[in-house]
């Protein structure tokens, strides 16, 4: 339903009214919204204007949307940076370009919308239409204009023409959803930017989400440094939301709940808010979703229990322990550790002493391994390359080196899957336990060496028989030294040749 | 101008300088119409390849000596293009499958298949089979060795395999049992001396016997190395002097340097310097087992008897691990770290005794 609505919307954006405004991509909320049965009755009447935030709003996540700039969980400085650009760009009436990038749920879109509302700027967002081929009356498929053409038309029209019902002449075009065409052929994107730069009279904002694993990272794929230079694109990078920022945002959400929605939610306890913060990993959108789910007032019994169970999981997680199997692990984000972070944890082991006098590692080797995503052998290579500078005593090094050797030996057995885990565990645990007096200095992490063997080429040794197959090892072990001596002397003293 | 080592390589089985009894047996082996697959093994520089080339000449006549170099191309199942250098005559083809690393299986299967599927055009008066020579069979992956086993049986009618290896302990038993295994032991020092004398005589040079024995000793009973040393000596200084300096291979000097680094200081910092040296050796293609042997030899010189035993047993353990593992540097480094720990303890104890 939402899809077709969107698909229609972009067709004639010039004559649309306010409807374009609430088109925020909130796909997740659609199934969830159905859960709140109370609203359903009221929702059935079609509502045009979603911006009124009340309990009967279909899209409940809007309830918690930031209204003022102060409500944003994003760091203040960042907001000011974006605000400065927006003000400047809207004044000048030129087609300035801004690129916002950052991890998912770091409030990029929210910042733009909030600032636009503050300054009375009308935001028009491009949403890539679904490709539904409609047969004509003769039954054949029409040849439609290309995606990139549509995109260009849309952004230029949106930038230049004001809606009839809206006498506001400050406009901003927002692109978050890149047409697939550009991922395949980035050059086409350059053409479009060129056209836009010439013809449009409003600023445009591109928003790119970054992920660690995505190799088709649109921010880097499309917006190459050269392109940024060419079109003078300003680039503002967002970081994931800090814990304090998240706490503020959730506090505000809790306030809203206690004021307006007591019929719908239980008022969340501070402990619950804390666990939501812990499990969201700096993603404000997912934090709100989790809060919604955790504090829903359930009339049914099973809902109630599930919330309790979920609380348990979360409070466990906040102590960085894994609960083996729980359905509600799917809530919140799993903790993942990047490779450098993991290397740091292993090489700088921190110990804590518990009440009974036993010392244990703060990050147990098992957790480090489980939170780790890359291939065991590459992780071990990283460890091997970097561990020496963290050790102070030769006897510790000896233990660590033998652990690494053991680990490599186990990793070589690729037929047994468990061997990989054991190998990694042996190496990681060995390194962590062996390092009794770690040196804490700043050591940049180096990547593992490329160990590709380079045998000497036959060209270096002209004396060799051309039609004889020499083995690389033999060339290194025997020939290379002596060929150098023999060849060198011949070059220097041609008289030797005469003797021969 | 080619090196002495290549120039004076014997071309006939009966002209070999040592292991003459074996040569006669080999000759009678090929005089029969047929012979089994061969697995020739022995240390480096013992004359395995020389014997094989003589054998081929015996089989096919001088046609087997007209060699040409060719680069063959293969495609792996994962669609990676690999190429490998081969040397072939009309009757045989020689290849180092280990040059392509983990893709050696593809090379072996495709190459043997190619050779075996083409029959000899003119079979009258010729042998019905071609010969495929595979070098460094002990360094093949297990996968490739199993592939070899299957191809060996399948194409026995049209091709014979001659496998060369340094040691058969890493050749799978299935291959060992399908081949006639022939051991070529390293020549004794006396044999090397006599070869050196003959070669010098052919070159018209006079070699003092003292120098010959010294070269034979330093060469580690490796005839190829001995000949190269002798030629290098000649280039450096001729007429020869009995006490002339014999140049050692540069990687050996490098290992000696590394060993003295280890003995000079035992600390994590030093270890990381040693590691750079080891990296350099490995990247330049010095086989890790030779690094192990060289290091051990240098290190145990400064140890007392009890410690020697300890160090050697650790070296053996880590070398074994290295064979089974993937990354040689891990195990080399572990050995060095172990030695450092033992040595440091030893030094501290002996210092304690002194006071």
XYZ file of C-alpha atoms in Angstrom, chain A residues 377-378 380-381 383-389 391-395 397-398 401-402 404-409 411-413 446 448-456 458 462-474 476-490 496-497 499-500, chain B residues 1-3 5-6 9 44 48-50 53 67-69 85-87 94-96 99 135-136 139 166 203 222 224-225 228-229 231-232 234-236 247-251 266-268 271-272 275-276 279 282-287 290 318 321 324-327 329-331 333-334 337-338 340-341 344:
144
model
C 43.498 -17.173 9.928
C 43.456 -13.525 8.962
C 45.696 -14.651 13.745
C 47.941 -13.086 11.142
C 47.791 -10.814 16.034
C 51.095 -12.301 15.021
C 52.174 -9.170 13.251
C 51.398 -6.951 16.209
C 51.827 -8.881 19.438
C 55.545 -8.418 20.013
C 55.448 -4.730 20.797
C 55.241 -7.764 25.539
C 57.917 -6.894 28.017
C 59.389 -10.204 29.152
C 61.015 -12.913 26.992
C 59.453 -15.779 28.915
C 56.808 -13.986 24.607
C 57.850 -17.600 24.495
C 54.686 -17.559 20.396
C 54.084 -21.223 21.150
C 50.382 -18.890 18.071
C 52.268 -21.839 16.672
C 49.706 -24.198 18.192
C 46.928 -22.091 16.770
C 48.341 -22.148 13.269
C 48.831 -25.869 13.490
C 43.944 -23.926 11.741
C 45.702 -25.923 9.067
C 43.201 -28.705 9.573
C 49.974 -3.130 11.191
C 50.079 -8.835 8.110
C 53.000 -9.102 5.727
C 52.484 -10.354 2.268
C 54.469 -13.552 2.295
C 54.521 -14.221 -1.396
C 57.802 -15.886 -2.222
C 59.774 -14.213 -4.962
C 62.198 -16.547 -6.587
C 65.021 -14.968 -8.534
C 66.282 -16.420 -14.803
C 72.503 -15.093 -17.748
C 74.891 -17.986 -17.271
C 72.091 -20.481 -16.798
C 71.157 -22.923 -19.490
C 68.028 -21.618 -21.158
C 66.509 -24.986 -21.906
C 66.915 -26.478 -18.505
C 64.193 -26.426 -15.902
C 65.582 -25.061 -12.671
C 63.713 -25.403 -9.416
C 63.091 -22.178 -7.531
C 64.491 -23.528 -4.289
C 67.655 -24.711 -5.959
C 67.968 -19.639 -4.326
C 69.984 -22.160 -2.381
C 72.800 -22.781 -4.808
C 72.857 -20.843 -8.016
C 72.095 -17.250 -7.090
C 75.136 -16.584 -4.892
C 77.654 -18.113 -7.228
C 76.136 -16.789 -10.400
C 76.551 -13.339 -8.898
C 80.207 -13.968 -8.147
C 80.936 -15.574 -11.477
C 78.962 -13.091 -13.543
C 80.290 -10.091 -11.664
C 83.932 -11.005 -12.224
C 83.418 -11.648 -15.885
C 89.066 -13.916 -17.997
C 87.001 -14.572 -21.071
C 91.555 -17.464 -20.813
C 88.390 -19.474 -21.215
C 78.911 -19.649 -21.842
C 77.327 -21.948 -19.426
C 78.293 -22.925 -15.952
C 77.714 -27.521 -13.497
C 75.669 -27.587 -16.703
C 76.901 -32.858 -16.713
C 69.592 -31.901 -3.176
C 68.869 -37.291 -9.451
C 68.037 -35.154 -12.435
C 71.303 -36.042 -14.174
C 68.246 -37.224 -18.268
C 64.700 -29.298 -25.500
C 62.388 -26.353 -25.807
C 60.775 -24.136 -23.238
C 56.806 -23.121 -17.331
C 57.564 -26.466 -18.908
C 60.569 -27.918 -20.667
C 59.145 -31.698 -17.387
C 57.376 -29.419 -14.956
C 57.559 -28.069 -11.385
C 55.339 -23.321 -8.842
C 59.767 -32.202 -9.720
C 59.427 -31.729 -5.964
C 56.056 -30.568 -1.712
C 63.979 -35.025 -1.654
C 88.811 -27.048 -18.074
C 75.993 -31.231 -2.459
C 76.045 -28.913 -7.523
C 77.056 -26.515 -4.823
C 79.557 -23.824 -8.307
C 81.883 -23.050 -5.403
C 83.958 -22.189 -10.349
C 83.430 -19.155 -8.127
C 88.380 -19.921 -9.914
C 86.815 -16.632 -10.912
C 87.911 -15.007 -7.690
C 82.586 -18.311 -0.828
C 79.566 -19.529 1.087
C 75.980 -19.076 -0.105
C 74.742 -15.660 0.952
C 71.634 -16.980 2.666
C 67.066 -11.841 24.428
C 64.162 -9.420 24.467
C 60.859 -8.949 22.654
C 62.772 -10.855 18.544
C 60.914 -8.454 16.322
C 61.494 -11.645 12.661
C 62.230 -9.064 9.988
C 60.673 -12.585 6.738
C 61.305 -16.566 3.481
C 60.298 -13.988 0.916
C 63.482 -14.565 -1.019
C 62.552 -18.192 -1.320
C 64.889 -19.882 1.113
C 62.954 -22.974 2.170
C 66.713 -24.954 5.603
C 58.402 -26.717 15.875
C 54.441 -28.231 13.409
C 51.642 -29.456 9.308
C 50.749 -25.805 9.634
C 50.309 -23.070 7.084
C 52.538 -20.210 8.080
C 57.004 -17.741 10.200
C 54.823 -18.560 13.209
C 56.807 -21.653 14.003
C 59.381 -17.337 15.570
C 58.084 -19.644 18.264
C 61.301 -17.227 21.313
C 61.735 -20.587 23.006
C 65.674 -16.985 23.826
C 63.827 -18.027 26.979
C 68.387 -16.297 28.994
